[in-house]
Amino acid sequence: MVSLHIKLIFNGYVVFYCAAIILPNICICSLFSMPSSDQFSKDPGTFPVATNGESFPWRELRLPNVVIPLHYDLFVHPNLTSLDFVASEKIEVLVRDATQFIILHSKDLEIMNVTLHSEEDLRYRKPGKKLNVLNYPAHQQIALLVPEKLLADLKYYVAIDFQAKLADGFEGFYKSTYRTLGGETRTIAVTDFEPTEARMAFPCFDEPLFKANFSIKIRRESRHIALSNMPKVSIYASPDKWSQTHYALEASLKLLDFYENYFDINYPLPKLDLVAIPDFGSGAMENWGLITYRETSLLFDPKTSSASDKLWVTTVIAHELAHQWFGNLVTMEWWNDIWLNEGFANYMELISINATYPELQFDDYFMEVCFEVIKKDSLNSSRPISNQAKTPTQIQEMFDTISYNKGACTLNMLKDFLSEEKFQKGIIHYLKKFSYRNAKNDDLWNSLSNSCFEGDFTSGGFCYSDSKKISSALTFQGVNVEIKEMTATWTLQKGIPLVVVEQEGRLLRLRQERFLSGVFQEDPEWRALQERYLWHIPLTYSTSSSNVIHRHILKSKTDTLELPEKTSWVKFNVNSNGYYIVHYEGHGWDQLITQLNQNHTLLRPKDRIGLIHDAFQLVSAGRLTLDKALDLTRYLQHEKNIPALLKGLRHLELFYHMMNRRNISDVTENLKHYLLQYFKPVIDMQSWSDEGSFWDRLLRSALLKLACDLNHAPCIRKATELFSQWVESSGKLSIPTDVLKIVYTVGAQTTAGWNYLLEQYERSMSGAEKNKILYALSTSKHQEKLMKLIELAMEGKIIKTQNLAVLLQAIARNPKGQQLAWNFVRENWTQLLKKFDLGSFAIRYIISDTTSHFSSKDELQEVKLFFESLKAQGSHLDIFQIVLETISKNIKWLEKNLPTLRTWLLLRT
C-alpha cells in the first residue's frame, strides 16, 4: 500500500508466464479551478444533463473538495480470454462539508452497483444504502446521490461494483500481446495512468490533490501471475476453495507490512507464498517463502466461518509470518531453545494483531494463552522453557505449551518490565546481529542488555547499563538487576511462582513459593517440592487509594514493602502482565470481593479477570476455599466487560461438565438451574445473528451454546427451527456463522438430523463448516454413531485422518462417549502409531484429551496400567506423567470441594 503522488512513479507493464497484469496505485489528472458544492442548490437550472436525462449536480471539470478519499480497497478480476474485467472497490472518504452527493471520475466503465456505509453501519454490520448513479461522460464524471445529507467531519465508505473491456490503446487498463519463440501469441494486461487515465481502470478521485492509500487485490487464473509495484504475496488453495483465500491475503499483506516496520528489517526474500494443504499434521509450517497451512488455518469462508474462526486464521498467519524473522532469519542453535522460535512467534501474535486488527482486542485473548499454560506449569511434571532434548521424540515433545505459551508470556512480562520501546530496541538488535545466523538464550539477553544507554535513565525508572561496559546489569529504581540472572529463573527452572501478600496497615509482607496445583501444604511431599525454587519476580501493584502502578522486584523468599498511605485493598499483577499467581492472606480476598460487589469498575478489567483466574487456581492448590472463589463470581451479574464475564462463565461451565461426566445428578441439576437463572438476563439479550463487535460475537456463541447444552427450552426451540429450515432448503439457507455450530449440534440429536449432517459433511467445501458439523456429530448420545465417526476417521476418506485427534477429544467430552474414546485408544494403540509418530502433536493430544478429564481412582489405575504396558514396549512420553498428575489432581479436587459446591448451590437455587 502506497500513497498517491503528483508524478507517476511507475510505468505499467510486466510480462508473465502466460499473462501480465499490472494494477493501478495512483490517480492523476489535470489541474482546474475548484468551486464549492452548493451551486446546485442555488441554481439547478444551469447544470448539465446526465445520460438518463436528469440534472447532473456538478458542472466543473475539477472535482469538488468537500469529499476527500482516504483509502481505496480495490479488487480486480481481469479475463485475458474475453478481454474484459470485473472489479469492485471500497473507498473510505472523509466529508469536509455537508453534501447531498459525491462526484468522482469514471471513463468507459459500467457501474453496476453502489452502496454507502457509515462507520455505524460497518460497526453493527448494517447493509448500507444503495445509491443512485448519474453519468456525465463529457467530464468523465459520475455523481453518487445520497438519500440523506452526508455530515461534515464524518467518515463514510463507498462500495462500487463495475466492469469494462480492456482498452484497445495504450492508456488506462489495456491489452497488449507478444509472441513466443514457438510462435504462440500471448496476451498481457497493462496499466498506464499518466495523467488522467486511472479513471479508465476504476472510479476514483483522479486528481493529484486527492492523495490516498491503496490496497490492491487481483483475481487471476492459476496459470497466470500478477505483478505490481508492491511486494507480491500469493495464496494457493484447491480450485474449489479459491474464494476462501481473500481474507488470508488481506491479513498477510497487513501483517507483513507491520513486521517489516516493527523489526526495521525488510522481508528478506523476493516472494512469499501461503499454501493450504488438504492433509496436514499440524496447524502450519513456516517454510521460508513458502508457508504451508492446514486448510482451516488459512481459508476463511464468510458463509460458514465464525468470529472465532477469523481469530484463528489471523493468529496462525501472524504466527507463521513472525517466523520469517524468528526462526528463519535467526535460528536457535539447538532444539533446547526452540522457544526462541515458537515463544517469540506467539508473543508477536499479540504485538502484530493488536496493531493491525485492534478490533479483535487480542490482548484480552492473550491472557488465556498464559492461563492455559499455567495448568501444565503448575504440575510437578512440567519442564523448564529451555530444556535438554536429544532424541527425535524428545525434540518433538519440545513443541508444547511451555515453549509456545510460557515463552510468549515470559517475554510479555519482560516487555512490561522494560517498557515496550526498550524491549523492541533489544529485539531489533538481536535480529540484526544474528541475521542468517544461529542464536541461543544468552544472545537474546545480551541484546536486550545493550538496548539503551546511561542517558536513558530517568528518576524512578529503569534501563540497562551502558552497552560500552558490555554488561547485562539493569538499573531499576536504584537497584542493579542482572538481566541474565533474572531471566534464568524463568527459562532454566520449571514451574510458576506464587506470591503471598499479607497486609498489616501500611506494611505489605511478601513471600514467594512454588505454586503447585493438586499438592496441598499439608501433604508430606509439599515441602520437598518447594526446595531450591526462587524467582526474580518483577512485581506490579495498585491500591484502592491510587490508580498508580507501583513496581518492585522480589528476588528473595520474603520481603516487606511500605505503602505511602493507608488503603483498604491492594491488587498485585496489574493487568495480568506478570507470569505469577497471587494469594492474599488474612482479609485480603474479602476486601477485594467487597470492592467487586460495591463497584467493580475501580479495578481494571484485566485485573478482574486475573482475580477470577487466580482464585480458582488457588482452590486447586488448597489455598482458598471454593465457596470464597464462587462468592467472587457473584459480582458478574453487573459485569459489562465480556472477557471477564466469559472467564467466570467458563469456570462454572467446567464444574457443570465435570459433574455431568461423573453423573453426580443432584449437583449437575442445581448447577444447571443456577447457570440458567444467574445468566438468564444476558442469555435472553442474545440474538441469533452475526451482529456486534468481535467480543459481542464470542459472547453470543458461548452463551447460546451453554443454554442449548443445558437444554434451555427457548434455545433448543430456536436452534431446531433454524435446523429444520436449513434441511428444507437442502443446505442452502445461510445461518449466522456464530450460531452455526449450535444449530448443527441441536439438529444432530435426531437420527435423521445426524444422517443428514454426515451427508453434508462429505459435500461441504468449507473446512470451517466441516469442523462445526464434526463437533455436532460427536455430541450424539448413540455410541454406535460415535464409533462410526471414529472408523471413518481411521479410514481417512470421508473424515480425514488428520482430524482424528480433535474428533476423539470431542467424543471424550461427551458423557456417552468418554469411555468409548478411551477404550478405542487402548485397543488400537498399534494402529494409531502406524498413522502418527509417537511424539507427534496428534498422539500427545489423543492421550491427553481422552484421559485428562478422569476423576476417579479406578480410572487412574486403568491409565497407570496402560502407560506401564507402553513403557514395557519401549514407548515413553512426558505426557504420561502429566496425565497421571492431572487425574490425581481431579480426584483430590472432588474429595475436597464437592461437599462445598453442593452446599453453596443449595443456598442459591
PDB file of N, CA and C in Angstrom, residues 102-175:
ATOM      1  N   ILE A 102     -21.740  12.834  -4.113  1.00  0.00           N
ATOM      2  CA  ILE A 102     -20.296  12.624  -4.252  1.00  0.00           C
ATOM      3  C   ILE A 102     -19.979  12.590  -5.737  1.00  0.00           C
ATOM      4  N   ILE A 103     -19.000  13.363  -6.142  1.00  0.00           N
ATOM      5  CA  ILE A 103     -18.581  13.403  -7.549  1.00  0.00           C
ATOM      6  C   ILE A 103     -17.190  12.782  -7.651  1.00  0.00           C
ATOM      7  N   LEU A 104     -17.053  11.867  -8.585  1.00  0.00           N
ATOM      8  CA  LEU A 104     -15.720  11.322  -8.866  1.00  0.00           C
ATOM      9  C   LEU A 104     -15.617  10.996 -10.345  1.00  0.00           C
ATOM     10  N   HIS A 105     -14.420  10.536 -10.750  1.00  0.00           N
ATOM     11  CA  HIS A 105     -14.161  10.293 -12.163  1.00  0.00           C
ATOM     12  C   HIS A 105     -14.435   8.846 -12.549  1.00  0.00           C
ATOM     13  N   SER A 106     -14.934   8.685 -13.786  1.00  0.00           N
ATOM     14  CA  SER A 106     -15.134   7.353 -14.353  1.00  0.00           C
ATOM     15  C   SER A 106     -15.209   7.499 -15.865  1.00  0.00           C
ATOM     16  N   LYS A 107     -14.456   6.653 -16.566  1.00  0.00           N
ATOM     17  CA  LYS A 107     -14.440   6.735 -18.032  1.00  0.00           C
ATOM     18  C   LYS A 107     -14.558   5.333 -18.618  1.00  0.00           C
ATOM     19  N   ASP A 108     -15.578   5.130 -19.421  1.00  0.00           N
ATOM     20  CA  ASP A 108     -15.804   3.860 -20.123  1.00  0.00           C
ATOM     21  C   ASP A 108     -15.968   2.684 -19.159  1.00  0.00           C
ATOM     22  N   LEU A 109     -16.466   2.945 -17.976  1.00  0.00           N
ATOM     23  CA  LEU A 109     -16.718   1.894 -17.000  1.00  0.00           C
ATOM     24  C   LEU A 109     -18.222   1.722 -16.824  1.00  0.00           C
ATOM     25  N   GLU A 110     -18.697   0.481 -16.754  1.00  0.00           N
ATOM     26  CA  GLU A 110     -20.109   0.211 -16.487  1.00  0.00           C
ATOM     27  C   GLU A 110     -20.297   0.034 -14.989  1.00  0.00           C
ATOM     28  N   ILE A 111     -20.980   0.981 -14.371  1.00  0.00           N
ATOM     29  CA  ILE A 111     -21.210   0.929 -12.932  1.00  0.00           C
ATOM     30  C   ILE A 111     -22.445   0.055 -12.677  1.00  0.00           C
ATOM     31  N   MET A 112     -22.271  -1.005 -11.914  1.00  0.00           N
ATOM     32  CA  MET A 112     -23.356  -1.954 -11.694  1.00  0.00           C
ATOM     33  C   MET A 112     -24.072  -1.745 -10.368  1.00  0.00           C
ATOM     34  N   ASN A 113     -23.339  -1.321  -9.368  1.00  0.00           N
ATOM     35  CA  ASN A 113     -23.971  -1.185  -8.047  1.00  0.00           C
ATOM     36  C   ASN A 113     -23.122  -0.269  -7.184  1.00  0.00           C
ATOM     37  N   VAL A 114     -23.779   0.595  -6.414  1.00  0.00           N
ATOM     38  CA  VAL A 114     -23.068   1.482  -5.490  1.00  0.00           C
ATOM     39  C   VAL A 114     -23.791   1.472  -4.153  1.00  0.00           C
ATOM     40  N   THR A 115     -23.045   1.271  -3.083  1.00  0.00           N
ATOM     41  CA  THR A 115     -23.617   1.235  -1.734  1.00  0.00           C
ATOM     42  C   THR A 115     -22.815   2.145  -0.823  1.00  0.00           C
ATOM     43  N   LEU A 116     -23.500   2.848   0.057  1.00  0.00           N
ATOM     44  CA  LEU A 116     -22.852   3.739   1.019  1.00  0.00           C
ATOM     45  C   LEU A 116     -23.014   3.173   2.429  1.00  0.00           C
ATOM     46  N   HIS A 117     -21.905   3.126   3.165  1.00  0.00           N
ATOM     47  CA  HIS A 117     -21.931   2.701   4.562  1.00  0.00           C
ATOM     48  C   HIS A 117     -21.365   3.818   5.430  1.00  0.00           C
ATOM     49  N   SER A 118     -22.029   4.061   6.530  1.00  0.00           N
ATOM     50  CA  SER A 118     -21.437   4.912   7.561  1.00  0.00           C
ATOM     51  C   SER A 118     -20.574   4.044   8.458  1.00  0.00           C
ATOM     52  N   GLU A 119     -19.799   4.681   9.335  1.00  0.00           N
ATOM     53  CA  GLU A 119     -18.995   3.895  10.282  1.00  0.00           C
ATOM     54  C   GLU A 119     -19.898   3.093  11.206  1.00  0.00           C
ATOM     55  N   GLU A 120     -21.048   3.658  11.536  1.00  0.00           N
ATOM     56  CA  GLU A 120     -22.007   2.933  12.383  1.00  0.00           C
ATOM     57  C   GLU A 120     -22.546   1.697  11.652  1.00  0.00           C
ATOM     58  N   ASP A 121     -22.797   1.851  10.342  1.00  0.00           N
ATOM     59  CA  ASP A 121     -23.264   0.702   9.552  1.00  0.00           C
ATOM     60  C   ASP A 121     -22.274  -0.453   9.628  1.00  0.00           C
ATOM     61  N   LEU A 122     -20.990  -0.145   9.472  1.00  0.00           N
ATOM     62  CA  LEU A 122     -19.969  -1.198   9.491  1.00  0.00           C
ATOM     63  C   LEU A 122     -19.842  -1.792  10.882  1.00  0.00           C
ATOM     64  N   ARG A 123     -19.929  -0.920  11.883  1.00  0.00           N
ATOM     65  CA  ARG A 123     -19.766  -1.412  13.249  1.00  0.00           C
ATOM     66  C   ARG A 123     -20.861  -2.412  13.606  1.00  0.00           C
ATOM     67  N   TYR A 124     -22.065  -2.160  13.167  1.00  0.00           N
ATOM     68  CA  TYR A 124     -23.175  -3.045  13.507  1.00  0.00           C
ATOM     69  C   TYR A 124     -23.607  -3.925  12.335  1.00  0.00           C
ATOM     70  N   ARG A 125     -22.754  -3.985  11.319  1.00  0.00           N
ATOM     71  CA  ARG A 125     -22.984  -4.854  10.156  1.00  0.00           C
ATOM     72  C   ARG A 125     -24.338  -4.591   9.488  1.00  0.00           C
ATOM     73  N   LYS A 126     -24.688  -3.325   9.369  1.00  0.00           N
ATOM     74  CA  LYS A 126     -25.904  -2.961   8.659  1.00  0.00           C
ATOM     75  C   LYS A 126     -25.647  -2.999   7.157  1.00  0.00           C
ATOM     76  N   PRO A 127     -26.685  -3.192   6.358  1.00  0.00           N
ATOM     77  CA  PRO A 127     -26.465  -3.403   4.922  1.00  0.00           C
ATOM     78  C   PRO A 127     -26.041  -2.162   4.147  1.00  0.00           C
ATOM     79  N   GLY A 128     -26.197  -1.007   4.689  1.00  0.00           N
ATOM     80  CA  GLY A 128     -25.843   0.199   3.959  1.00  0.00           C
ATOM     81  C   GLY A 128     -26.969   0.656   3.041  1.00  0.00           C
ATOM     82  N   LYS A 129     -26.742   1.775   2.341  1.00  0.00           N
ATOM     83  CA  LYS A 129     -27.778   2.378   1.491  1.00  0.00           C
ATOM     84  C   LYS A 129     -27.330   2.329   0.033  1.00  0.00           C
ATOM     85  N   LYS A 130     -28.227   1.840  -0.828  1.00  0.00           N
ATOM     86  CA  LYS A 130     -27.937   1.802  -2.262  1.00  0.00           C
ATOM     87  C   LYS A 130     -28.089   3.204  -2.839  1.00  0.00           C
ATOM     88  N   LEU A 131     -27.123   3.610  -3.658  1.00  0.00           N
ATOM     89  CA  LEU A 131     -27.110   4.968  -4.190  1.00  0.00           C
ATOM     90  C   LEU A 131     -27.487   4.983  -5.671  1.00  0.00           C
ATOM     91  N   ASN A 132     -28.168   6.033  -6.066  1.00  0.00           N
ATOM     92  CA  ASN A 132     -28.419   6.279  -7.494  1.00  0.00           C
ATOM     93  C   ASN A 132     -27.181   6.897  -8.121  1.00  0.00           C
ATOM     94  N   VAL A 133     -26.918   6.520  -9.381  1.00  0.00           N
ATOM     95  CA  VAL A 133     -25.715   6.981 -10.070  1.00  0.00           C
ATOM     96  C   VAL A 133     -26.110   7.768 -11.316  1.00  0.00           C
ATOM     97  N   LEU A 134     -25.559   8.965 -11.467  1.00  0.00           N
ATOM     98  CA  LEU A 134     -25.717   9.763 -12.677  1.00  0.00           C
ATOM     99  C   LEU A 134     -24.389   9.822 -13.397  1.00  0.00           C
ATOM    100  N   ASN A 135     -24.444   9.737 -14.723  1.00  0.00           N
ATOM    101  CA  ASN A 135     -23.220   9.694 -15.521  1.00  0.00           C
ATOM    102  C   ASN A 135     -23.165  10.915 -16.440  1.00  0.00           C
ATOM    103  N   TYR A 136     -22.037  11.597 -16.433  1.00  0.00           N
ATOM    104  CA  TYR A 136     -21.843  12.744 -17.331  1.00  0.00           C
ATOM    105  C   TYR A 136     -20.525  12.539 -18.085  1.00  0.00           C
ATOM    106  N   PRO A 137     -20.580  11.809 -19.226  1.00  0.00           N
ATOM    107  CA  PRO A 137     -19.361  11.416 -19.942  1.00  0.00           C
ATOM    108  C   PRO A 137     -18.516  12.592 -20.416  1.00  0.00           C
ATOM    109  N   ALA A 138     -19.140  13.733 -20.683  1.00  0.00           N
ATOM    110  CA  ALA A 138     -18.378  14.871 -21.201  1.00  0.00           C
ATOM    111  C   ALA A 138     -17.263  15.278 -20.251  1.00  0.00           C
ATOM    112  N   HIS A 139     -17.507  15.145 -18.975  1.00  0.00           N
ATOM    113  CA  HIS A 139     -16.474  15.465 -17.981  1.00  0.00           C
ATOM    114  C   HIS A 139     -15.870  14.216 -17.346  1.00  0.00           C
ATOM    115  N   GLN A 140     -16.263  13.051 -17.895  1.00  0.00           N
ATOM    116  CA  GLN A 140     -15.767  11.760 -17.355  1.00  0.00           C
ATOM    117  C   GLN A 140     -16.022  11.683 -15.840  1.00  0.00           C
ATOM    118  N   GLN A 141     -17.239  12.097 -15.471  1.00  0.00           N
ATOM    119  CA  GLN A 141     -17.620  12.136 -14.064  1.00  0.00           C
ATOM    120  C   GLN A 141     -18.899  11.333 -13.826  1.00  0.00           C
ATOM    121  N   ILE A 142     -19.004  10.832 -12.613  1.00  0.00           N
ATOM    122  CA  ILE A 142     -20.261  10.263 -12.153  1.00  0.00           C
ATOM    123  C   ILE A 142     -20.633  10.952 -10.853  1.00  0.00           C
ATOM    124  N   ALA A 143     -21.955  11.030 -10.603  1.00  0.00           N
ATOM    125  CA  ALA A 143     -22.458  11.606  -9.357  1.00  0.00           C
ATOM    126  C   ALA A 143     -23.181  10.508  -8.590  1.00  0.00           C
ATOM    127  N   LEU A 144     -22.838  10.358  -7.336  1.00  0.00           N
ATOM    128  CA  LEU A 144     -23.490   9.403  -6.441  1.00  0.00           C
ATOM    129  C   LEU A 144     -24.434  10.194  -5.548  1.00  0.00           C
ATOM    130  N   LEU A 145     -25.726   9.973  -5.730  1.00  0.00           N
ATOM    131  CA  LEU A 145     -26.732  10.738  -4.989  1.00  0.00           C
ATOM    132  C   LEU A 145     -27.093   9.995  -3.708  1.00  0.00           C
ATOM    133  N   VAL A 146     -26.969  10.683  -2.576  1.00  0.00           N
ATOM    134  CA  VAL A 146     -27.225  10.047  -1.280  1.00  0.00           C
ATOM    135  C   VAL A 146     -28.604  10.456  -0.789  1.00  0.00           C
ATOM    136  N   PRO A 147     -29.333   9.529  -0.146  1.00  0.00           N
ATOM    137  CA  PRO A 147     -30.700   9.848   0.299  1.00  0.00           C
ATOM    138  C   PRO A 147     -30.745  10.862   1.427  1.00  0.00           C
ATOM    139  N   GLU A 148     -29.733  10.883   2.272  1.00  0.00           N
ATOM    140  CA  GLU A 148     -29.666  11.844   3.363  1.00  0.00           C
ATOM    141  C   GLU A 148     -28.314  12.537   3.314  1.00  0.00           C
ATOM    142  N   LYS A 149     -28.280  13.781   3.711  1.00  0.00           N
ATOM    143  CA  LYS A 149     -27.037  14.540   3.634  1.00  0.00           C
ATOM    144  C   LYS A 149     -25.901  13.850   4.385  1.00  0.00           C
ATOM    145  N   LEU A 150     -24.721  13.830   3.746  1.00  0.00           N
ATOM    146  CA  LEU A 150     -23.528  13.367   4.443  1.00  0.00           C
ATOM    147  C   LEU A 150     -23.080  14.474   5.386  1.00  0.00           C
ATOM    148  N   LEU A 151     -22.774  14.114   6.613  1.00  0.00           N
ATOM    149  CA  LEU A 151     -22.463  15.114   7.634  1.00  0.00           C
ATOM    150  C   LEU A 151     -20.977  15.425   7.655  1.00  0.00           C
ATOM    151  N   ALA A 152     -20.664  16.662   7.955  1.00  0.00           N
ATOM    152  CA  ALA A 152     -19.274  17.105   7.969  1.00  0.00           C
ATOM    153  C   ALA A 152     -18.472  16.394   9.057  1.00  0.00           C
ATOM    154  N   ASP A 153     -17.202  16.189   8.761  1.00  0.00           N
ATOM    155  CA  ASP A 153     -16.228  15.623   9.702  1.00  0.00           C
ATOM    156  C   ASP A 153     -16.506  14.172  10.052  1.00  0.00           C
ATOM    157  N   LEU A 154     -17.262  13.487   9.213  1.00  0.00           N
ATOM    158  CA  LEU A 154     -17.504  12.065   9.412  1.00  0.00           C
ATOM    159  C   LEU A 154     -16.913  11.267   8.257  1.00  0.00           C
ATOM    160  N   LYS A 155     -16.569  10.013   8.546  1.00  0.00           N
ATOM    161  CA  LYS A 155     -16.074   9.120   7.504  1.00  0.00           C
ATOM    162  C   LYS A 155     -17.221   8.256   6.982  1.00  0.00           C
ATOM    163  N   TYR A 156     -17.162   7.976   5.677  1.00  0.00           N
ATOM    164  CA  TYR A 156     -18.119   7.080   5.037  1.00  0.00           C
ATOM    165  C   TYR A 156     -17.345   6.122   4.133  1.00  0.00           C
ATOM    166  N   TYR A 157     -18.040   5.080   3.703  1.00  0.00           N
ATOM    167  CA  TYR A 157     -17.401   4.067   2.864  1.00  0.00           C
ATOM    168  C   TYR A 157     -18.297   3.821   1.645  1.00  0.00           C
ATOM    169  N   VAL A 158     -17.726   4.037   0.476  1.00  0.00           N
ATOM    170  CA  VAL A 158     -18.450   3.890  -0.775  1.00  0.00           C
ATOM    171  C   VAL A 158     -17.992   2.602  -1.451  1.00  0.00           C
ATOM    172  N   ALA A 159     -18.924   1.675  -1.648  1.00  0.00           N
ATOM    173  CA  ALA A 159     -18.607   0.409  -2.311  1.00  0.00           C
ATOM    174  C   ALA A 159     -19.193   0.433  -3.722  1.00  0.00           C
ATOM    175  N   ILE A 160     -18.344   0.154  -4.730  1.00  0.00           N
ATOM    176  CA  ILE A 160     -18.760   0.235  -6.128  1.00  0.00           C
ATOM    177  C   ILE A 160     -18.388  -1.055  -6.846  1.00  0.00           C
ATOM    178  N   ASP A 161     -19.350  -1.643  -7.535  1.00  0.00           N
ATOM    179  CA  ASP A 161     -19.105  -2.779  -8.420  1.00  0.00           C
ATOM    180  C   ASP A 161     -19.143  -2.269  -9.855  1.00  0.00           C
ATOM    181  N   PHE A 162     -18.166  -2.682 -10.664  1.00  0.00           N
ATOM    182  CA  PHE A 162     -18.111  -2.160 -12.028  1.00  0.00           C
ATOM    183  C   PHE A 162     -17.408  -3.163 -12.943  1.00  0.00           C
ATOM    184  N   GLN A 163     -17.518  -2.921 -14.243  1.00  0.00           N
ATOM    185  CA  GLN A 163     -16.849  -3.772 -15.226  1.00  0.00           C
ATOM    186  C   GLN A 163     -16.554  -2.954 -16.461  1.00  0.00           C
ATOM    187  N   ALA A 164     -15.666  -3.506 -17.306  1.00  0.00           N
ATOM    188  CA  ALA A 164     -15.313  -2.799 -18.540  1.00  0.00           C
ATOM    189  C   ALA A 164     -14.506  -3.733 -19.424  1.00  0.00           C
ATOM    190  N   LYS A 165     -14.349  -3.330 -20.683  1.00  0.00           N
ATOM    191  CA  LYS A 165     -13.458  -4.009 -21.595  1.00  0.00           C
ATOM    192  C   LYS A 165     -12.031  -3.513 -21.359  1.00  0.00           C
ATOM    193  N   LEU A 166     -11.068  -4.381 -21.557  1.00  0.00           N
ATOM    194  CA  LEU A 166      -9.689  -3.907 -21.575  1.00  0.00           C
ATOM    195  C   LEU A 166      -9.529  -2.969 -22.769  1.00  0.00           C
ATOM    196  N   ALA A 167      -8.917  -1.823 -22.550  1.00  0.00           N
ATOM    197  CA  ALA A 167      -8.839  -0.796 -23.587  1.00  0.00           C
ATOM    198  C   ALA A 167      -7.965  -1.257 -24.756  1.00  0.00           C
ATOM    199  N   ASP A 168      -8.248  -0.657 -25.926  1.00  0.00           N
ATOM    200  CA  ASP A 168      -7.503  -1.036 -27.139  1.00  0.00           C
ATOM    201  C   ASP A 168      -6.215  -0.249 -27.305  1.00  0.00           C
ATOM    202  N   GLY A 169      -6.123   0.920 -26.690  1.00  0.00           N
ATOM    203  CA  GLY A 169      -4.950   1.771 -26.911  1.00  0.00           C
ATOM    204  C   GLY A 169      -3.809   1.475 -25.972  1.00  0.00           C
ATOM    205  N   PHE A 170      -3.256   2.556 -25.437  1.00  0.00           N
ATOM    206  CA  PHE A 170      -2.093   2.437 -24.557  1.00  0.00           C
ATOM    207  C   PHE A 170      -2.302   3.189 -23.250  1.00  0.00           C
ATOM    208  N   GLU A 171      -3.569   3.391 -22.909  1.00  0.00           N
ATOM    209  CA  GLU A 171      -3.900   4.176 -21.735  1.00  0.00           C
ATOM    210  C   GLU A 171      -4.861   3.414 -20.838  1.00  0.00           C
ATOM    211  N   GLY A 172      -4.839   3.779 -19.586  1.00  0.00           N
ATOM    212  CA  GLY A 172      -5.734   3.147 -18.637  1.00  0.00           C
ATOM    213  C   GLY A 172      -5.333   1.706 -18.396  1.00  0.00           C
ATOM    214  N   PHE A 173      -6.321   0.828 -18.419  1.00  0.00           N
ATOM    215  CA  PHE A 173      -6.090  -0.607 -18.233  1.00  0.00           C
ATOM    216  C   PHE A 173      -6.331  -1.253 -19.598  1.00  0.00           C
ATOM    217  N   TYR A 174      -5.250  -1.623 -20.287  1.00  0.00           N
ATOM    218  CA  TYR A 174      -5.371  -2.002 -21.686  1.00  0.00           C
ATOM    219  C   TYR A 174      -4.678  -3.330 -21.967  1.00  0.00           C
ATOM    220  N   LYS A 175      -5.028  -3.886 -23.156  1.00  0.00           N
ATOM    221  CA  LYS A 175      -4.466  -5.191 -23.526  1.00  0.00           C
ATOM    222  C   LYS A 175      -3.259  -4.995 -24.433  1.00  0.00           C
TER     223      LYS A 175
END
